[in-house]
Structures are given as C-alpha cells and as structure tokens.
mmCIF file of C-alpha atoms in Angstrom:
data_model
loop_
_atom_site.group_PDB
_atom_site.id
_atom_site.type_symbol
_atom_site.label_atom_id
_atom_site.label_comp_id
_atom_site.label_asym_id
_atom_site.label_seq_id
_atom_site.Cartn_x
_atom_site.Cartn_y
_atom_site.Cartn_z
ATOM 1 C CA MET A 5 -85.826 71.743 -109.609
ATOM 2 C CA PRO A 6 -86.666 69.327 -112.956
ATOM 3 C CA ALA A 7 -89.870 68.731 -112.950
ATOM 4 C CA PRO A 8 -90.653 64.899 -111.252
ATOM 5 C CA LEU A 9 -91.015 62.075 -114.796
ATOM 6 C CA ARG A 10 -94.877 61.399 -114.546
ATOM 7 C CA LEU A 11 -95.411 57.828 -114.556
ATOM 8 C CA GLY A 12 -98.354 55.680 -116.269
ATOM 9 C CA LEU A 13 -99.367 52.011 -115.326
ATOM 10 C CA LEU A 14 -100.277 49.686 -117.738
ATOM 11 C CA GLY A 15 -101.512 46.444 -116.123
ATOM 12 C CA CYS A 16 -102.488 46.565 -111.907
ATOM 13 C CA GLY A 17 -100.349 43.635 -111.353
ATOM 14 C CA ASP A 18 -99.559 42.296 -108.131
ATOM 15 C CA ILE A 19 -96.028 43.314 -108.241
ATOM 16 C CA ALA A 20 -96.917 46.558 -108.867
ATOM 17 C CA ALA A 21 -99.165 47.106 -105.657
ATOM 18 C CA ARG A 22 -96.896 45.208 -103.217
ATOM 19 C CA ARG A 23 -93.243 46.587 -104.489
ATOM 20 C CA THR A 24 -92.165 48.780 -107.597
ATOM 21 C CA LEU A 25 -95.737 51.358 -106.496
ATOM 22 C CA PRO A 26 -94.601 51.502 -102.818
ATOM 23 C CA ALA A 27 -91.079 52.260 -103.794
ATOM 24 C CA LEU A 28 -92.032 55.270 -106.486
ATOM 25 C CA ALA A 29 -93.976 56.987 -103.553
ATOM 26 C CA ARG A 30 -90.418 56.483 -102.348
ATOM 27 C CA THR A 31 -88.470 57.642 -105.528
ATOM 28 C CA PRO A 32 -87.365 61.511 -105.557
ATOM 29 C CA GLY A 33 -87.728 62.900 -109.063
ATOM 30 C CA ALA A 34 -90.739 60.455 -109.916
ATOM 31 C CA ALA A 35 -94.355 59.928 -109.621
ATOM 32 C CA LEU A 36 -97.422 57.818 -110.360
ATOM 33 C CA ALA A 37 -99.706 60.211 -113.290
ATOM 34 C CA ALA A 38 -102.697 57.903 -113.971
ATOM 35 C CA VAL A 39 -103.228 54.115 -113.453
ATOM 36 C CA ALA A 40 -104.839 52.001 -116.231
ATOM 37 C CA ALA A 41 -106.786 48.175 -116.617
ATOM 38 C CA ARG A 42 -108.179 46.006 -118.006
ATOM 39 C CA ASP A 43 -111.209 45.873 -115.539
ATOM 40 C CA PRO A 44 -111.745 50.298 -114.925
ATOM 41 C CA ALA A 45 -112.870 49.832 -111.690
ATOM 42 C CA ARG A 46 -109.664 48.001 -110.672
ATOM 43 C CA ALA A 47 -107.435 51.507 -111.905
ATOM 44 C CA ALA A 48 -109.836 53.280 -109.926
ATOM 45 C CA ALA A 49 -108.982 51.625 -106.758
ATOM 46 C CA PHE A 50 -105.407 51.096 -107.251
ATOM 47 C CA ALA A 51 -105.522 55.214 -108.091
ATOM 48 C CA ALA A 52 -107.115 55.725 -105.004
ATOM 49 C CA ARG A 53 -104.928 53.522 -103.252
ATOM 50 C CA PHE A 54 -101.181 54.701 -105.286
ATOM 51 C CA GLY A 55 -101.993 58.127 -106.964
ATOM 52 C CA GLY A 56 -102.835 59.621 -109.987
ATOM 53 C CA GLU A 57 -105.749 59.531 -112.291
ATOM 54 C CA PRO A 58 -107.536 56.500 -113.088
ATOM 55 C CA ALA A 59 -107.580 55.992 -117.012
ATOM 56 C CA ALA A 60 -110.701 53.796 -119.034
ATOM 57 C CA SER A 61 -108.162 52.132 -120.548
ATOM 58 C CA TYR A 62 -104.974 51.552 -122.100
ATOM 59 C CA GLU A 63 -105.088 53.526 -125.133
ATOM 60 C CA GLU A 64 -106.586 56.375 -123.383
ATOM 61 C CA LEU A 65 -103.538 55.974 -120.846
ATOM 62 C CA LEU A 66 -100.826 55.869 -123.203
ATOM 63 C CA GLY A 67 -103.151 59.205 -124.990
ATOM 64 C CA ARG A 68 -102.668 61.386 -121.888
ATOM 65 C CA PRO A 69 -100.195 64.241 -122.067
ATOM 66 C CA ASP A 70 -99.064 64.277 -118.491
ATOM 67 C CA VAL A 71 -97.507 61.032 -119.271
ATOM 68 C CA ASP A 72 -93.951 60.631 -119.762
ATOM 69 C CA ALA A 73 -93.189 57.618 -119.481
ATOM 70 C CA VAL A 74 -94.985 53.641 -118.504
ATOM 71 C CA TYR A 75 -94.684 51.428 -116.328
ATOM 72 C CA LEU A 76 -95.694 47.660 -117.951
ATOM 73 C CA CYS A 77 -96.807 45.075 -115.539
ATOM 74 C CA LEU A 78 -99.229 42.896 -117.681
ATOM 75 C CA PRO A 79 -98.969 39.117 -118.346
ATOM 76 C CA THR A 80 -95.858 38.165 -120.531
ATOM 77 C CA MET A 81 -98.013 37.626 -123.320
ATOM 78 C CA LEU A 82 -99.116 41.477 -124.134
ATOM 79 C CA HIS A 83 -95.292 42.920 -122.861
ATOM 80 C CA ALA A 84 -94.099 43.019 -126.447
ATOM 81 C CA HIS A 85 -97.659 44.260 -128.401
ATOM 82 C CA TRP A 86 -98.202 46.790 -125.221
ATOM 83 C CA ALA A 87 -94.074 47.633 -125.666
ATOM 84 C CA GLY A 88 -95.291 49.026 -129.103
ATOM 85 C CA ARG A 89 -98.056 50.463 -128.571
ATOM 86 C CA ALA A 90 -96.652 53.248 -125.462
ATOM 87 C CA LEU A 91 -92.972 53.569 -127.746
ATOM 88 C CA GLU A 92 -95.222 54.653 -130.725
ATOM 89 C CA ALA A 93 -97.355 56.740 -128.615
ATOM 90 C CA GLY A 94 -93.356 58.356 -127.561
ATOM 91 C CA LYS A 95 -93.755 56.779 -124.148
ATOM 92 C CA HIS A 96 -90.454 55.816 -122.513
ATOM 93 C CA ILE A 97 -91.301 52.388 -120.556
ATOM 94 C CA LEU A 98 -90.020 50.587 -117.402
ATOM 95 C CA VAL A 99 -91.343 47.064 -117.956
ATOM 96 C CA GLU A 100 -91.734 43.728 -116.393
ATOM 97 C CA LYS A 101 -89.140 40.617 -117.400
ATOM 98 C CA PRO A 102 -89.066 39.508 -119.848
ATOM 99 C CA LEU A 103 -89.570 42.570 -121.915
ATOM 100 C CA ALA A 104 -90.249 39.297 -124.979
ATOM 101 C CA THR A 105 -90.938 36.044 -125.610
ATOM 102 C CA ASN A 106 -88.714 35.847 -128.523
ATOM 103 C CA GLY A 107 -85.469 37.871 -130.046
ATOM 104 C CA ALA A 108 -87.541 39.558 -133.073
ATOM 105 C CA ASP A 109 -89.984 40.986 -131.284
ATOM 106 C CA ALA A 110 -86.969 42.331 -128.803
ATOM 107 C CA ARG A 111 -84.952 44.062 -132.034
ATOM 108 C CA ARG A 112 -88.080 45.407 -133.136
ATOM 109 C CA LEU A 113 -88.589 47.346 -129.674
ATOM 110 C CA PHE A 114 -85.157 48.548 -129.542
ATOM 111 C CA ALA A 115 -85.492 49.691 -132.889
ATOM 112 C CA LEU A 116 -88.375 51.790 -132.609
ATOM 113 C CA ALA A 117 -87.084 53.327 -128.858
ATOM 114 C CA GLY A 118 -83.577 53.810 -130.889
ATOM 115 C CA ARG A 119 -85.489 56.046 -133.475
ATOM 116 C CA ARG A 120 -87.883 57.668 -131.124
ATOM 117 C CA ASN A 121 -85.256 58.917 -128.653
ATOM 118 C CA LEU A 122 -87.151 56.589 -126.126
ATOM 119 C CA VAL A 123 -85.658 54.479 -122.668
ATOM 120 C CA LEU A 124 -86.882 50.900 -123.056
ATOM 121 C CA LEU A 125 -85.831 49.236 -119.807
ATOM 122 C CA GLU A 126 -86.899 45.558 -119.003
ATOM 123 C CA ASN A 127 -86.856 45.325 -115.564
ATOM 124 C CA PHE A 128 -84.368 43.431 -113.478
ATOM 125 C CA MET A 129 -83.715 44.942 -110.247
ATOM 126 C CA PHE A 130 -80.838 42.615 -109.193
ATOM 127 C CA LEU A 131 -78.668 44.089 -110.973
ATOM 128 C CA HIS A 132 -79.173 47.931 -110.002
ATOM 129 C CA HIS A 133 -78.515 46.328 -106.402
ATOM 130 C CA ALA A 134 -75.363 47.506 -104.338
ATOM 131 C CA ALA A 135 -74.838 43.315 -104.181
ATOM 132 C CA GLN A 136 -74.098 43.608 -108.334
ATOM 133 C CA ARG A 137 -72.165 46.522 -107.931
ATOM 134 C CA THR A 138 -70.101 44.958 -105.229
ATOM 135 C CA VAL A 139 -69.646 41.947 -107.657
ATOM 136 C CA ALA A 140 -68.894 44.227 -110.324
ATOM 137 C CA GLY A 141 -65.821 45.546 -107.966
ATOM 138 C CA LEU A 142 -64.601 42.358 -106.952
ATOM 139 C CA LEU A 143 -64.198 41.197 -110.299
ATOM 140 C CA GLY A 144 -62.908 44.421 -112.001
ATOM 141 C CA SER A 145 -60.631 44.695 -109.204
ATOM 142 C CA GLY A 146 -58.891 41.291 -110.625
ATOM 143 C CA VAL A 147 -59.462 38.979 -107.455
ATOM 144 C CA LEU A 148 -60.268 36.289 -109.433
ATOM 145 C CA GLY A 149 -58.180 36.118 -111.772
ATOM 146 C CA THR A 150 -60.046 35.246 -115.917
ATOM 147 C CA VAL A 151 -63.127 34.048 -115.120
ATOM 148 C CA ARG A 152 -63.556 30.780 -116.426
ATOM 149 C CA ALA A 153 -67.754 29.760 -115.774
ATOM 150 C CA VAL A 154 -70.550 31.020 -113.738
ATOM 151 C CA SER A 155 -73.398 28.448 -112.252
ATOM 152 C CA ALA A 156 -77.085 30.338 -111.302
ATOM 153 C CA ALA A 157 -80.438 29.378 -110.639
ATOM 154 C CA PHE A 158 -83.664 30.629 -109.680
ATOM 155 C CA THR A 159 -86.025 27.814 -108.565
ATOM 156 C CA ILE A 160 -89.192 28.748 -106.447
ATOM 157 C CA PRO A 161 -92.175 25.238 -105.316
ATOM 158 C CA PRO A 162 -94.535 25.053 -107.019
ATOM 159 C CA ARG A 163 -98.035 27.508 -107.404
ATOM 160 C CA PRO A 164 -101.520 27.428 -106.283
ATOM 161 C CA ASP A 165 -103.538 25.654 -109.089
ATOM 162 C CA GLY A 166 -104.917 28.822 -111.113
ATOM 163 C CA ASP A 167 -101.604 30.983 -110.768
ATOM 164 C CA THR A 168 -101.176 32.330 -114.084
ATOM 165 C CA ARG A 169 -97.556 30.302 -114.408
ATOM 166 C CA TYR A 170 -99.712 27.724 -115.980
ATOM 167 C CA ASP A 171 -101.595 29.232 -118.320
ATOM 168 C CA PRO A 172 -99.531 29.078 -121.506
ATOM 169 C CA ALA A 173 -102.016 32.272 -123.124
ATOM 170 C CA LEU A 174 -100.436 34.980 -120.932
ATOM 171 C CA GLY A 175 -96.857 33.270 -121.677
ATOM 172 C CA GLY A 176 -96.440 31.246 -118.231
ATOM 173 C CA GLY A 177 -93.937 28.770 -118.008
ATOM 174 C CA ALA A 178 -90.934 28.632 -115.826
ATOM 175 C CA LEU A 179 -88.318 29.897 -118.348
ATOM 176 C CA LEU A 180 -90.088 33.351 -119.019
ATOM 177 C CA ASP A 181 -91.141 33.408 -115.319
ATOM 178 C CA ASN A 182 -87.692 32.896 -113.712
ATOM 179 C CA GLY A 183 -84.764 31.004 -115.992
ATOM 180 C CA VAL A 184 -84.244 34.598 -116.801
ATOM 181 C CA TYR A 185 -83.118 35.446 -114.401
ATOM 182 C CA PRO A 186 -80.234 32.772 -114.128
ATOM 183 C CA LEU A 187 -79.609 33.319 -117.703
ATOM 184 C CA ARG A 188 -79.547 37.473 -117.195
ATOM 185 C CA ALA A 189 -76.526 37.060 -114.936
ATOM 186 C CA ALA A 190 -74.593 34.694 -117.368
ATOM 187 C CA LEU A 191 -74.403 37.198 -119.906
ATOM 188 C CA ARG A 192 -73.559 40.155 -116.825
ATOM 189 C CA PHE A 193 -70.213 38.012 -116.500
ATOM 190 C CA LEU A 194 -68.936 36.218 -119.370
ATOM 191 C CA GLY A 195 -70.724 38.298 -122.006
ATOM 192 C CA THR A 196 -73.609 38.978 -124.825
ATOM 193 C CA ASP A 197 -71.866 36.393 -127.695
ATOM 194 C CA LEU A 198 -72.930 33.282 -125.075
ATOM 195 C CA THR A 199 -74.653 30.746 -126.972
ATOM 196 C CA VAL A 200 -76.520 28.091 -125.876
ATOM 197 C CA ALA A 201 -74.828 24.725 -126.322
ATOM 198 C CA GLY A 202 -77.172 21.920 -124.586
ATOM 199 C CA ALA A 203 -80.871 22.418 -122.737
ATOM 200 C CA VAL A 204 -83.472 20.486 -121.097
ATOM 201 C CA LEU A 205 -87.290 21.730 -120.559
ATOM 202 C CA ARG A 206 -89.020 19.437 -118.158
ATOM 203 C CA HIS A 207 -92.899 20.136 -119.793
ATOM 204 C CA ASP A 208 -96.445 19.721 -118.518
ATOM 205 C CA GLU A 209 -98.488 17.814 -120.681
ATOM 206 C CA ARG A 210 -101.833 18.734 -118.908
ATOM 207 C CA ARG A 211 -101.236 22.713 -118.267
ATOM 208 C CA GLY A 212 -99.020 23.136 -121.615
ATOM 209 C CA VAL A 213 -96.600 25.103 -119.510
ATOM 210 C CA ASP A 214 -92.699 24.044 -119.240
ATOM 211 C CA LEU A 215 -91.994 23.461 -114.979
ATOM 212 C CA SER A 216 -88.500 23.130 -114.959
ATOM 213 C CA GLY A 217 -85.277 23.716 -117.076
ATOM 214 C CA ALA A 218 -81.207 23.668 -117.354
ATOM 215 C CA ALA A 219 -78.605 24.878 -120.281
ATOM 216 C CA LEU A 220 -75.721 25.430 -120.666
ATOM 217 C CA LEU A 221 -73.715 28.500 -122.078
ATOM 218 C CA ALA A 222 -70.514 28.487 -124.117
ATOM 219 C CA ALA A 223 -68.604 31.708 -124.529
ATOM 220 C CA PRO A 224 -66.132 32.380 -127.481
ATOM 221 C CA GLY A 225 -63.227 32.034 -125.272
ATOM 222 C CA GLY A 226 -64.481 28.472 -123.803
ATOM 223 C CA ALA A 227 -66.149 29.792 -120.511
ATOM 224 C CA THR A 228 -69.215 28.317 -119.574
ATOM 225 C CA ALA A 229 -72.668 29.053 -118.036
ATOM 226 C CA GLN A 230 -74.923 26.409 -116.441
ATOM 227 C CA VAL A 231 -78.229 27.940 -115.709
ATOM 228 C CA ARG A 232 -81.175 26.376 -113.791
ATOM 229 C CA TRP A 233 -84.616 27.366 -112.862
ATOM 230 C CA GLY A 234 -88.205 25.802 -111.883
ATOM 231 C CA MET A 235 -91.617 26.315 -110.141
ATOM 232 C CA GLU A 236 -91.431 23.020 -108.523
ATOM 233 C CA HIS A 237 -87.752 23.084 -106.394
ATOM 234 C CA HIS A 238 -87.130 24.280 -103.071
ATOM 235 C CA TYR A 239 -86.422 27.755 -103.151
ATOM 236 C CA ARG A 240 -83.165 28.968 -104.683
ATOM 237 C CA SER A 241 -82.120 32.349 -105.668
ATOM 238 C CA TRP A 242 -78.469 32.244 -106.608
ATOM 239 C CA TYR A 243 -75.106 32.693 -108.217
ATOM 240 C CA GLU A 244 -71.786 31.730 -108.340
ATOM 241 C CA ILE A 245 -68.565 33.135 -110.814
ATOM 242 C CA GLN A 246 -65.211 30.876 -110.732
ATOM 243 C CA GLY A 247 -62.427 32.208 -112.162
ATOM 244 C CA SER A 248 -58.537 31.074 -112.605
ATOM 245 C CA ALA A 249 -57.956 32.201 -109.152
ATOM 246 C CA GLY A 250 -60.745 32.283 -107.003
ATOM 247 C CA ALA A 251 -64.441 32.445 -106.695
ATOM 248 C CA LEU A 252 -67.335 33.827 -105.380
ATOM 249 C CA SER A 253 -70.930 33.958 -104.982
ATOM 250 C CA VAL A 254 -74.297 35.203 -103.478
ATOM 251 C CA GLU A 255 -77.009 33.921 -102.247
ATOM 252 C CA HIS A 256 -80.940 35.421 -102.466
ATOM 253 C CA VAL A 257 -79.690 37.634 -104.935
ATOM 254 C CA TYR A 258 -82.217 37.857 -107.274
ATOM 255 C CA THR A 259 -85.172 38.713 -104.803
ATOM 256 C CA ALA A 260 -83.350 40.228 -102.064
ATOM 257 C CA ALA A 261 -85.636 41.927 -99.463
ATOM 258 C CA PRO A 262 -85.019 45.966 -98.567
ATOM 259 C CA ASP A 263 -84.019 44.594 -95.034
ATOM 260 C CA ARG A 264 -81.810 41.771 -96.380
ATOM 261 C CA SER A 265 -78.116 42.931 -96.233
ATOM 262 C CA PRO A 266 -76.688 40.022 -99.065
ATOM 263 C CA VAL A 267 -73.709 38.462 -98.535
ATOM 264 C CA VAL A 268 -70.946 38.265 -100.949
ATOM 265 C CA ARG A 269 -68.916 35.053 -100.268
ATOM 266 C CA VAL A 270 -65.002 35.248 -101.737
ATOM 267 C CA HIS A 271 -62.786 32.203 -101.889
ATOM 268 C CA THR A 272 -59.520 32.655 -102.844
ATOM 269 C CA GLY A 273 -56.848 29.626 -101.961
ATOM 270 C CA SER A 274 -57.787 28.977 -98.491
ATOM 271 C CA GLU A 275 -59.353 31.551 -98.270
ATOM 272 C CA VAL A 276 -62.815 32.868 -97.942
ATOM 273 C CA ARG A 277 -64.578 36.414 -96.682
ATOM 274 C CA GLU A 278 -67.788 37.266 -96.214
ATOM 275 C CA LEU A 279 -68.589 41.159 -97.652
ATOM 276 C CA ARG A 280 -71.683 41.520 -96.444
ATOM 277 C CA VAL A 281 -73.263 44.231 -97.849
ATOM 278 C CA PRO A 282 -76.111 47.220 -96.839
ATOM 279 C CA ALA A 283 -79.782 46.477 -97.234
ATOM 280 C CA GLU A 284 -81.529 48.861 -99.479
ATOM 281 C CA ASP A 285 -84.702 48.638 -101.598
ATOM 282 C CA HIS A 286 -83.576 47.347 -105.676
ATOM 283 C CA PHE A 287 -86.899 48.545 -106.855
ATOM 284 C CA GLU A 288 -86.198 52.141 -105.464
ATOM 285 C CA ALA A 289 -82.395 51.731 -107.017
ATOM 286 C CA VAL A 290 -83.622 50.618 -110.195
ATOM 287 C CA LEU A 291 -86.688 53.253 -110.881
ATOM 288 C CA ALA A 292 -84.621 55.939 -110.035
ATOM 289 C CA PHE A 293 -82.101 54.885 -112.646
ATOM 290 C CA PHE A 294 -84.542 54.855 -114.980
ATOM 291 C CA ALA A 295 -85.930 58.226 -113.887
ATOM 292 C CA ALA A 296 -82.195 59.534 -114.397
ATOM 293 C CA ALA A 297 -81.713 57.622 -117.752
ATOM 294 C CA VAL A 298 -85.387 59.146 -119.021
ATOM 295 C CA ALA A 299 -83.561 62.612 -118.254
ATOM 296 C CA ALA A 300 -80.581 61.859 -119.461
ATOM 297 C CA ALA A 301 -82.679 61.177 -123.064
ATOM 298 C CA SER A 302 -84.479 64.629 -123.032
ATOM 299 C CA ARG A 303 -80.962 66.671 -122.986
ATOM 300 C CA SER A 304 -79.753 64.214 -125.739
ATOM 301 C CA ALA A 305 -76.934 62.873 -122.792
ATOM 302 C CA GLU A 306 -74.964 59.951 -122.387
ATOM 303 C CA ARG A 307 -77.104 57.365 -120.866
ATOM 304 C CA PRO A 308 -74.451 55.412 -118.476
ATOM 305 C CA GLY A 309 -75.208 52.001 -118.262
ATOM 306 C CA LEU A 310 -77.969 51.865 -120.590
ATOM 307 C CA PRO A 311 -76.439 50.318 -124.132
ATOM 308 C CA LEU A 312 -75.137 47.455 -121.794
ATOM 309 C CA LEU A 313 -78.396 46.535 -120.498
ATOM 310 C CA ASP A 314 -79.857 47.421 -123.928
ATOM 311 C CA ALA A 315 -77.670 44.566 -125.383
ATOM 312 C CA GLU A 316 -77.983 41.937 -122.359
ATOM 313 C CA SER A 317 -81.915 42.349 -123.260
ATOM 314 C CA ARG A 318 -82.416 41.903 -127.253
ATOM 315 C CA ARG A 319 -79.541 39.244 -126.344
ATOM 316 C CA GLN A 320 -81.805 37.058 -123.392
ATOM 317 C CA ALA A 321 -84.783 37.149 -125.291
ATOM 318 C CA GLY A 322 -82.206 35.644 -128.811
ATOM 319 C CA LEU A 323 -81.318 32.832 -125.695
ATOM 320 C CA LEU A 324 -85.200 32.321 -125.224
ATOM 321 C CA ASP A 325 -85.243 31.281 -128.616
ATOM 322 C CA GLU A 326 -82.357 29.295 -128.850
ATOM 323 C CA VAL A 327 -82.945 27.638 -125.439
ATOM 324 C CA ARG A 328 -86.158 25.918 -126.935
ATOM 325 C CA ARG A 329 -84.856 24.712 -130.008
ATOM 326 C CA ALA A 330 -81.930 23.171 -128.299
ATOM 327 C CA ALA A 331 -83.657 21.649 -125.565
ATOM 328 C CA LEU A 332 -84.576 17.961 -124.395
ATOM 329 C CA ARG A 333 -88.270 18.131 -123.568
ATOM 330 C CA VAL A 334 -89.534 15.909 -120.586
ATOM 331 C CA SER A 335 -92.729 14.950 -120.293
ATOM 332 C CA ALA A 336 -93.978 16.006 -116.854
#
C-alpha cells in the first residue's frame, strides 16, 4: 500500500474549511500533515479541527520534510508568489484559482514545475466532476456535430462590505474571482487558441475593482464564445455548447453541491433529453486526481489529463491580460 500524499495547507481560507479539508479527510491516499497561516493562532485552530501540525510560518511549512505537496489557499494576489516559493522548495502544488493574474507569471510557474518534475494544478473542481465527463462523452460521440459556439456565465449577488472580493490589493474584482470559470469552460470546448475579440468591464471607482464584465472570444475556425461574469447579479452558474447538429447545457455547473445531481440537457432537432448525472463531491474528485498525478510524477510516469489542464491554465492567464487590454471600461 503506497504511503499517503502528505499535504500542507498554506493559508486558512474559508473554502479550505468549508469544502476542501472535509473532502480531504474522505480522500484515500491523501492526508493533512501541516497547516500555516499568517496568524499562528489560526493555524493552530485549523490543525486542532482538521488534523496535521501547526507551522509557525509559511516558510517553516515549506521547509518541512514531512510535507510532499501544498494546497495553496491564500488571497489571489499571493498565489503566484507562494506557488513559486513552494515549487522552489520542491513541493507539488494544488492552488486555488486563479493560479496567476497574468500570463507571464503562469508561464514562469509552469516552466519551473516542468524543470522540477512537480505537479502544478489549478483548482477548477468542475472540470473533475462526473457532469464534465458526461459532457465530454457526448461531444466525443458527435451528437452535437461540429461545435460552433459556447455561451457561459458565472454571476453572483453582491457581497457584504469588507469582503475580500472588493479589495484590489488582494486581487479582488469579478474577473479574477468568477470570470475565470466561464473563460475556462470556453477554453475546454473551443481549445487554447482562443483570442479576445472584444470585452467590457464595469468598474467600481470607489472600491477600485471590476464588478462585472463580458467578453467575446474567437477560435481560429470562426467558432465563438460569449462569456459573462459578475458579482452584482442574480446567481447563474451555467454553460451551453451549440453545435451544427444539436446543443447541450448544464446548470449549477461550476459549484455543484455534493448532494446535487446535475442535469445535462441535450437538444437535437425537436427532441430534448435530460441526462441526470449522479451526485458527487468534486472537491474529493480533484484531490484524488491531484494525488494520482503526484504519484505518477514520482514514478516518472504519464499523468493523464494533466498536459491539457496545464495548457488551459497558461492560456487562461494570458486571456486575462487580453480581456483587460481589450475592455471598454464603464464606471459603476
């Protein structure tokens, strides 16, 4: 029986407490070894609740020989810096999205991971859910014909004042928080050669962050993606893929609850089919994928699925640059 992957938590964010660490406790082949936070008392509280040993600092955790990999759950602006520090310390990394706020940082980090034979995985859980496998199977079967267009949206209602999403120093703003999800869906279904044909960002001048936006993306063959995001909206977590012979759509796709059975709706001609996908915890799914990828790296074996995820993450960071350059900015 192989030894479990010993994971260190870098940053005690809300998502770690609510979803990732409970899922880790249910994931065979992985265990929490150490916890570090800016506030040592918070790290101690997390360790008492979830296991592992509290570390006095981020640096101390990265230096621990009993930590094989790091789950990085820090504010967005700190992701690229600490991902680089963790890679330099020889640790595999699962990092909350977005890995990087710009293309240059993403390229640098993946180059470093490649040189060190380390796994660097951006934590987009929805890509590992059974709903995504169902959609991939339908696309592979040719039931939609040739994919012509993708529409995708992830929008949430306004957050309370003081929420970190409103703090530009921490990487706040809707583009980095939820805009990366529909961008990632577009990349998955239309490929990594997408370019930005146009964009809009609605900017809150008082807070210094964007509140919402939209972009039109184009693939080399003329297929398009219309994506939108925001944090001043009715909740929406959805994508639709339109082909030459049919279309499909999935609701609640980016944030599926572990007890929710997503429905994939397939339209072909006048027929509409609803395919109910079994419920699963996509946090457990991504942790199992990460542990398997690290195990494969230690054997210098192939890591199925990882090259595509790496390529999408690199291009996604580049699209963030292009969206910002192309955007018509409207004051909120």
